[in-house]
Amino acid sequence: MNGPDAHAVAESDVALLARIRACTQCRPHLAAGARPVLQFDRRARLLIAGQAPGTRATLSGRPFDDPSGARLLEWLDIPESVFRDPALVTILPMGFCHPGRGRTGDLPPVPACARTWRAELMSRLPAVRLTVLLGMHAMRWHLPAPPKSLTEAVRTWHQAPAGMFPLPHPSPRNNGWLLAHPWYADAVLPALRAQVRSALSDG
Ligand code: SF4
């Protein structure tokens, strides 16, 4: 983009991201402290709506810098260089900071995060063609009606609004779900990959 208006928009995005990265709103509830992890650029064509960063991603500051990320790349069938390019892929978990660990794994994302930041960020993504919804927290926020269950939402992915693709979270915690639902790899992943290719294409 060129000209003073484009410059003002770019500055505004930079300023918003600086405020998010400095956010400490939920610090009293975050065992690892407030360390927002996200990837954003208004030119992005693909939006990954995740859950919340794990401990490894929080330490590195890179979204999905963990086994969930390796599986997600395989599902999307894109190289890491594309995944890490903000001009192509924006990665916005439902909570930007690691929520801490419970008895069975990571706690759910802090709800205040989406309430505080998400609508503003969504309004700055005019080029997104496909939004990949990882798990129920993302589905509840992005879909017009909350799905009855994750399995039902994924099985009926073709009934989601255009440009939305509901998936399970790629966490190793979902290995059991993946084993129990072989149709996911056989039928859903090929459709997902076709939509990702289309979203990222220059056409
Ligand atoms: S989870 Fe979100 S709202 Fe809470 S401290 Fe982190 S960035 Fe701020």
PDB file of C-alpha atoms and ligand atoms in Angstrom:
ATOM      1  CA  MET A   1       0.000   0.000   0.000  1.00  0.00           C
ATOM      2  CA  ASN A   2       1.096   3.597  -0.619  1.00  0.00           C
ATOM      3  CA  GLY A   3       0.104   7.059   0.579  1.00  0.00           C
ATOM      4  CA  PRO A   4      -0.644   8.592   3.960  1.00  0.00           C
ATOM      5  CA  ASP A   5      -3.844   6.595   4.621  1.00  0.00           C
ATOM      6  CA  ALA A   6      -2.078   3.277   4.118  1.00  0.00           C
ATOM      7  CA  HIS A   7       0.685   4.446   6.434  1.00  0.00           C
ATOM      8  CA  ALA A   8      -1.866   5.386   9.093  1.00  0.00           C
ATOM      9  CA  VAL A   9      -3.523   1.949   8.886  1.00  0.00           C
ATOM     10  CA  ALA A  10      -0.153   0.195   9.173  1.00  0.00           C
ATOM     11  CA  GLU A  11       0.712   2.332  12.213  1.00  0.00           C
ATOM     12  CA  SER A  12      -2.601   1.527  13.770  1.00  0.00           C
ATOM     13  CA  ASP A  13      -2.017  -2.197  13.446  1.00  0.00           C
ATOM     14  CA  VAL A  14       1.438  -1.816  14.917  1.00  0.00           C
ATOM     15  CA  ALA A  15       0.046   0.166  17.824  1.00  0.00           C
ATOM     16  CA  LEU A  16      -2.680  -2.391  18.489  1.00  0.00           C
ATOM     17  CA  LEU A  17      -0.190  -5.273  18.428  1.00  0.00           C
ATOM     18  CA  ALA A  18       2.065  -3.374  20.811  1.00  0.00           C
ATOM     19  CA  ARG A  19      -0.849  -2.950  23.234  1.00  0.00           C
ATOM     20  CA  ILE A  20      -1.672  -6.663  23.013  1.00  0.00           C
ATOM     21  CA  ARG A  21       1.921  -7.704  23.578  1.00  0.00           C
ATOM     22  CA  ALA A  22       2.046  -5.440  26.630  1.00  0.00           C
ATOM     23  CA  CYS A  23      -1.292  -6.682  27.995  1.00  0.00           C
ATOM     24  CA  THR A  24      -1.268  -7.943  31.592  1.00  0.00           C
ATOM     25  CA  GLN A  25      -5.019  -7.998  32.160  1.00  0.00           C
ATOM     26  CA  CYS A  26      -5.205 -11.622  33.350  1.00  0.00           C
ATOM     27  CA  ARG A  27      -1.824 -11.850  35.020  1.00  0.00           C
ATOM     28  CA  PRO A  28      -3.282 -12.831  38.428  1.00  0.00           C
ATOM     29  CA  HIS A  29      -4.877 -15.893  36.782  1.00  0.00           C
ATOM     30  CA  LEU A  30      -1.899 -16.971  34.652  1.00  0.00           C
ATOM     31  CA  ALA A  31       0.621 -19.315  36.247  1.00  0.00           C
ATOM     32  CA  ALA A  32       3.252 -18.492  33.621  1.00  0.00           C
ATOM     33  CA  GLY A  33       2.468 -14.779  33.636  1.00  0.00           C
ATOM     34  CA  ALA A  34       1.148 -12.657  30.792  1.00  0.00           C
ATOM     35  CA  ARG A  35       3.149 -13.551  27.671  1.00  0.00           C
ATOM     36  CA  PRO A  36       0.902 -13.146  24.632  1.00  0.00           C
ATOM     37  CA  VAL A  37       1.762 -15.348  21.643  1.00  0.00           C
ATOM     38  CA  LEU A  38       0.188 -14.562  18.290  1.00  0.00           C
ATOM     39  CA  GLN A  39       1.008 -13.922  14.650  1.00  0.00           C
ATOM     40  CA  PHE A  40      -0.872 -11.183  12.817  1.00  0.00           C
ATOM     41  CA  ASP A  41      -0.768  -9.303   9.547  1.00  0.00           C
ATOM     42  CA  ARG A  42      -3.751  -7.775   7.765  1.00  0.00           C
ATOM     43  CA  ARG A  43      -2.576  -9.233   4.439  1.00  0.00           C
ATOM     44  CA  ALA A  44      -3.078 -12.825   5.683  1.00  0.00           C
ATOM     45  CA  ARG A  45      -5.295 -15.127   3.632  1.00  0.00           C
ATOM     46  CA  LEU A  46      -5.499 -17.971   6.122  1.00  0.00           C
ATOM     47  CA  LEU A  47      -6.552 -17.525   9.752  1.00  0.00           C
ATOM     48  CA  ILE A  48      -5.782 -20.188  12.329  1.00  0.00           C
ATOM     49  CA  ALA A  49      -8.127 -19.802  15.306  1.00  0.00           C
ATOM     50  CA  GLY A  50      -6.407 -21.855  17.987  1.00  0.00           C
ATOM     51  CA  GLN A  51      -6.960 -22.389  21.685  1.00  0.00           C
ATOM     52  CA  ALA A  52      -4.057 -20.997  23.742  1.00  0.00           C
ATOM     53  CA  PRO A  53      -0.268 -21.369  23.556  1.00  0.00           C
ATOM     54  CA  GLY A  54       1.321 -24.235  25.437  1.00  0.00           C
ATOM     55  CA  THR A  55       4.444 -23.968  27.542  1.00  0.00           C
ATOM     56  CA  ARG A  56       6.870 -24.488  24.634  1.00  0.00           C
ATOM     57  CA  ALA A  57       5.227 -21.898  22.401  1.00  0.00           C
ATOM     58  CA  THR A  58       5.153 -19.486  25.336  1.00  0.00           C
ATOM     59  CA  LEU A  59       8.877 -19.943  25.932  1.00  0.00           C
ATOM     60  CA  SER A  60       9.801 -19.456  22.270  1.00  0.00           C
ATOM     61  CA  GLY A  61       7.162 -16.819  21.544  1.00  0.00           C
ATOM     62  CA  ARG A  62       6.194 -18.691  18.348  1.00  0.00           C
ATOM     63  CA  PRO A  63       2.661 -20.040  17.960  1.00  0.00           C
ATOM     64  CA  PHE A  64       2.441 -23.838  17.629  1.00  0.00           C
ATOM     65  CA  ASP A  65       6.140 -24.310  18.279  1.00  0.00           C
ATOM     66  CA  ASP A  66       5.388 -27.792  19.595  1.00  0.00           C
ATOM     67  CA  PRO A  67       4.017 -31.228  18.566  1.00  0.00           C
ATOM     68  CA  SER A  68       0.576 -29.700  17.959  1.00  0.00           C
ATOM     69  CA  GLY A  69       2.180 -27.439  15.389  1.00  0.00           C
ATOM     70  CA  ALA A  70       3.932 -30.315  13.634  1.00  0.00           C
ATOM     71  CA  ARG A  71       0.622 -32.133  13.290  1.00  0.00           C
ATOM     72  CA  LEU A  72      -1.169 -28.976  12.166  1.00  0.00           C
ATOM     73  CA  LEU A  73       1.356 -28.445   9.366  1.00  0.00           C
ATOM     74  CA  GLU A  74       0.740 -31.996   8.215  1.00  0.00           C
ATOM     75  CA  TRP A  75      -3.016 -31.465   8.286  1.00  0.00           C
ATOM     76  CA  LEU A  76      -2.767 -28.199   6.337  1.00  0.00           C
ATOM     77  CA  ASP A  77      -0.096 -29.644   4.032  1.00  0.00           C
ATOM     78  CA  ILE A  78       1.967 -26.465   3.969  1.00  0.00           C
ATOM     79  CA  PRO A  79       5.653 -25.935   4.766  1.00  0.00           C
ATOM     80  CA  GLU A  80       6.669 -24.188   7.950  1.00  0.00           C
ATOM     81  CA  SER A  81       8.009 -21.245   5.934  1.00  0.00           C
ATOM     82  CA  VAL A  82       4.468 -20.547   4.722  1.00  0.00           C
ATOM     83  CA  PHE A  83       2.936 -21.149   8.148  1.00  0.00           C
ATOM     84  CA  ARG A  84       5.354 -18.667   9.740  1.00  0.00           C
ATOM     85  CA  ASP A  85       4.791 -15.984   7.103  1.00  0.00           C
ATOM     86  CA  PRO A  86       2.400 -13.459   8.691  1.00  0.00           C
ATOM     87  CA  ALA A  87       1.575 -12.012   5.284  1.00  0.00           C
ATOM     88  CA  LEU A  88      -0.012 -15.376   4.457  1.00  0.00           C
ATOM     89  CA  VAL A  89      -1.106 -16.885   7.776  1.00  0.00           C
ATOM     90  CA  THR A  90      -2.455 -15.141  10.856  1.00  0.00           C
ATOM     91  CA  ILE A  91      -2.503 -17.226  14.039  1.00  0.00           C
ATOM     92  CA  LEU A  92      -4.842 -16.031  16.777  1.00  0.00           C
ATOM     93  CA  PRO A  93      -5.551 -18.377  19.669  1.00  0.00           C
ATOM     94  CA  MET A  94      -8.707 -17.739  21.693  1.00  0.00           C
ATOM     95  CA  GLY A  95      -6.437 -16.806  24.583  1.00  0.00           C
ATOM     96  CA  PHE A  96      -3.061 -15.277  23.767  1.00  0.00           C
ATOM     97  CA  CYS A  97      -1.358 -16.339  27.013  1.00  0.00           C
ATOM     98  CA  HIS A  98      -0.718 -19.821  28.358  1.00  0.00           C
ATOM     99  CA  PRO A  99      -3.554 -20.457  30.840  1.00  0.00           C
ATOM    100  CA  GLY A 100      -1.618 -22.938  32.998  1.00  0.00           C
ATOM    101  CA  ARG A 101      -1.955 -26.678  33.532  1.00  0.00           C
ATOM    102  CA  GLY A 102      -4.818 -28.622  35.050  1.00  0.00           C
ATOM    103  CA  ARG A 103      -5.010 -32.293  36.020  1.00  0.00           C
ATOM    104  CA  THR A 104      -5.454 -33.533  32.444  1.00  0.00           C
ATOM    105  CA  GLY A 105      -3.515 -30.935  30.468  1.00  0.00           C
ATOM    106  CA  ASP A 106      -3.623 -27.258  29.647  1.00  0.00           C
ATOM    107  CA  LEU A 107      -6.495 -25.257  31.099  1.00  0.00           C
ATOM    108  CA  PRO A 108      -8.996 -23.629  28.731  1.00  0.00           C
ATOM    109  CA  PRO A 109      -8.155 -20.202  27.292  1.00  0.00           C
ATOM    110  CA  VAL A 110      -8.951 -17.236  29.507  1.00  0.00           C
ATOM    111  CA  PRO A 111     -12.335 -15.940  28.228  1.00  0.00           C
ATOM    112  CA  ALA A 112     -11.455 -12.296  28.873  1.00  0.00           C
ATOM    113  CA  CYS A 113      -8.864 -12.414  26.104  1.00  0.00           C
ATOM    114  CA  ALA A 114     -11.316 -12.953  23.261  1.00  0.00           C
ATOM    115  CA  ARG A 115     -13.714 -10.441  24.810  1.00  0.00           C
ATOM    116  CA  THR A 116     -10.964  -7.847  24.937  1.00  0.00           C
ATOM    117  CA  TRP A 117      -9.124  -8.271  21.651  1.00  0.00           C
ATOM    118  CA  ARG A 118     -10.756 -10.581  19.162  1.00  0.00           C
ATOM    119  CA  ALA A 119     -13.422  -8.448  17.495  1.00  0.00           C
ATOM    120  CA  GLU A 120     -10.913  -5.656  16.888  1.00  0.00           C
ATOM    121  CA  LEU A 121      -8.392  -8.037  15.350  1.00  0.00           C
ATOM    122  CA  MET A 122     -11.045  -9.705  13.173  1.00  0.00           C
ATOM    123  CA  SER A 123     -12.038  -6.311  11.797  1.00  0.00           C
ATOM    124  CA  ARG A 124      -8.467  -5.890  10.547  1.00  0.00           C
ATOM    125  CA  LEU A 125      -8.305  -9.037   8.438  1.00  0.00           C
ATOM    126  CA  PRO A 126      -9.943  -8.110   5.134  1.00  0.00           C
ATOM    127  CA  ALA A 127      -7.970 -10.617   3.048  1.00  0.00           C
ATOM    128  CA  VAL A 128      -8.767 -13.807   4.999  1.00  0.00           C
ATOM    129  CA  ARG A 129     -10.326 -16.427   2.734  1.00  0.00           C
ATOM    130  CA  LEU A 130     -10.341 -19.377   5.097  1.00  0.00           C
ATOM    131  CA  THR A 131     -10.607 -19.596   8.902  1.00  0.00           C
ATOM    132  CA  VAL A 132      -9.543 -22.881  10.453  1.00  0.00           C
ATOM    133  CA  LEU A 133     -11.301 -23.412  13.782  1.00  0.00           C
ATOM    134  CA  LEU A 134      -9.311 -25.628  16.130  1.00  0.00           C
ATOM    135  CA  GLY A 135     -11.592 -26.998  18.831  1.00  0.00           C
ATOM    136  CA  MET A 136     -14.787 -25.961  20.537  1.00  0.00           C
ATOM    137  CA  HIS A 137     -13.594 -22.659  21.992  1.00  0.00           C
ATOM    138  CA  ALA A 138     -12.845 -21.305  18.528  1.00  0.00           C
ATOM    139  CA  MET A 139     -16.046 -22.805  17.093  1.00  0.00           C
ATOM    140  CA  ARG A 140     -18.220 -21.213  19.775  1.00  0.00           C
ATOM    141  CA  TRP A 141     -16.793 -17.771  19.032  1.00  0.00           C
ATOM    142  CA  HIS A 142     -16.674 -17.918  15.235  1.00  0.00           C
ATOM    143  CA  LEU A 143     -19.684 -19.984  14.186  1.00  0.00           C
ATOM    144  CA  PRO A 144     -23.154 -18.402  14.125  1.00  0.00           C
ATOM    145  CA  ALA A 145     -24.563 -21.257  16.243  1.00  0.00           C
ATOM    146  CA  PRO A 146     -22.523 -23.296  18.733  1.00  0.00           C
ATOM    147  CA  PRO A 147     -22.147 -26.899  17.531  1.00  0.00           C
ATOM    148  CA  LYS A 148     -23.688 -29.738  19.559  1.00  0.00           C
ATOM    149  CA  SER A 149     -20.359 -31.482  19.762  1.00  0.00           C
ATOM    150  CA  LEU A 150     -16.914 -31.294  18.262  1.00  0.00           C
ATOM    151  CA  THR A 151     -17.360 -34.581  16.443  1.00  0.00           C
ATOM    152  CA  GLU A 152     -20.605 -33.403  14.853  1.00  0.00           C
ATOM    153  CA  ALA A 153     -19.066 -30.092  13.813  1.00  0.00           C
ATOM    154  CA  VAL A 154     -16.097 -31.801  12.174  1.00  0.00           C
ATOM    155  CA  ARG A 155     -18.177 -34.512  10.532  1.00  0.00           C
ATOM    156  CA  THR A 156     -20.458 -31.863   8.984  1.00  0.00           C
ATOM    157  CA  TRP A 157     -17.656 -29.454   8.096  1.00  0.00           C
ATOM    158  CA  HIS A 158     -19.265 -28.846   4.673  1.00  0.00           C
ATOM    159  CA  GLN A 159     -22.289 -27.308   6.416  1.00  0.00           C
ATOM    160  CA  ALA A 160     -20.200 -24.625   8.130  1.00  0.00           C
ATOM    161  CA  PRO A 161     -20.468 -21.089   6.747  1.00  0.00           C
ATOM    162  CA  ALA A 162     -18.341 -20.464   3.674  1.00  0.00           C
ATOM    163  CA  GLY A 163     -14.777 -19.727   4.629  1.00  0.00           C
ATOM    164  CA  MET A 164     -14.957 -21.599   7.963  1.00  0.00           C
ATOM    165  CA  PHE A 165     -13.455 -25.034   8.543  1.00  0.00           C
ATOM    166  CA  PRO A 166     -14.024 -26.716  11.959  1.00  0.00           C
ATOM    167  CA  LEU A 167     -11.342 -29.155  13.113  1.00  0.00           C
ATOM    168  CA  PRO A 168     -10.289 -30.882  16.312  1.00  0.00           C
ATOM    169  CA  HIS A 169      -7.297 -29.358  18.027  1.00  0.00           C
ATOM    170  CA  PRO A 170      -4.089 -31.045  16.793  1.00  0.00           C
ATOM    171  CA  SER A 171      -2.852 -31.593  20.343  1.00  0.00           C
ATOM    172  CA  PRO A 172      -1.511 -35.067  21.225  1.00  0.00           C
ATOM    173  CA  ARG A 173      -4.317 -35.069  23.808  1.00  0.00           C
ATOM    174  CA  ASN A 174      -6.634 -35.773  20.869  1.00  0.00           C
ATOM    175  CA  ASN A 175      -4.802 -38.895  19.694  1.00  0.00           C
ATOM    176  CA  GLY A 176      -7.657 -41.024  21.023  1.00  0.00           C
ATOM    177  CA  TRP A 177     -10.243 -38.994  19.129  1.00  0.00           C
ATOM    178  CA  LEU A 178      -8.224 -39.300  15.911  1.00  0.00           C
ATOM    179  CA  LEU A 179      -7.923 -43.062  16.314  1.00  0.00           C
ATOM    180  CA  ALA A 180     -11.634 -43.397  17.000  1.00  0.00           C
ATOM    181  CA  HIS A 181     -12.646 -41.374  13.943  1.00  0.00           C
ATOM    182  CA  PRO A 182     -10.679 -42.626  10.914  1.00  0.00           C
ATOM    183  CA  TRP A 183     -13.030 -40.812   8.529  1.00  0.00           C
ATOM    184  CA  TYR A 184     -11.317 -37.605   9.623  1.00  0.00           C
ATOM    185  CA  ALA A 185      -8.052 -38.464   7.847  1.00  0.00           C
ATOM    186  CA  ASP A 186      -9.805 -40.154   4.937  1.00  0.00           C
ATOM    187  CA  ALA A 187     -12.477 -37.590   4.119  1.00  0.00           C
ATOM    188  CA  VAL A 188     -11.959 -34.332   6.008  1.00  0.00           C
ATOM    189  CA  LEU A 189      -8.232 -33.722   5.579  1.00  0.00           C
ATOM    190  CA  PRO A 190      -8.274 -33.903   1.756  1.00  0.00           C
ATOM    191  CA  ALA A 191     -11.074 -31.317   1.686  1.00  0.00           C
ATOM    192  CA  LEU A 192      -9.199 -29.139   4.163  1.00  0.00           C
ATOM    193  CA  ARG A 193      -6.012 -29.260   2.104  1.00  0.00           C
ATOM    194  CA  ALA A 194      -7.872 -28.291  -1.060  1.00  0.00           C
ATOM    195  CA  GLN A 195      -9.388 -25.272   0.701  1.00  0.00           C
ATOM    196  CA  VAL A 196      -6.019 -24.262   2.161  1.00  0.00           C
ATOM    197  CA  ARG A 197      -4.377 -24.472  -1.275  1.00  0.00           C
ATOM    198  CA  SER A 198      -7.140 -22.341  -2.728  1.00  0.00           C
ATOM    199  CA  ALA A 199      -6.942 -19.770   0.090  1.00  0.00           C
ATOM    200  CA  LEU A 200      -3.189 -19.362  -0.290  1.00  0.00           C
ATOM    201  CA  SER A 201      -3.139 -19.303  -4.062  1.00  0.00           C
ATOM    202  CA  ASP A 202      -2.572 -16.057  -5.911  1.00  0.00           C
ATOM    203  CA  GLY A 203      -5.746 -16.530  -7.949  1.00  0.00           C
TER     204      GLY A 203
HETATM  205  S1  SF4 B   1      -4.701 -13.757  27.944  1.00  0.00           S
HETATM  206 FE1  SF4 B   1      -5.143 -12.009  26.581  1.00  0.00          FE
HETATM  207  S2  SF4 B   1      -6.263 -10.510  27.868  1.00  0.00           S
HETATM  208 FE2  SF4 B   1      -5.213 -11.973  29.244  1.00  0.00          FE
HETATM  209  S3  SF4 B   1      -3.212 -11.042  29.730  1.00  0.00           S
HETATM  210 FE3  SF4 B   1      -2.909 -12.387  27.943  1.00  0.00          FE
HETATM  211  S4  SF4 B   1      -3.176 -11.012  26.158  1.00  0.00           S
HETATM  212 FE4  SF4 B   1      -4.087  -9.953  27.941  1.00  0.00          FE
END
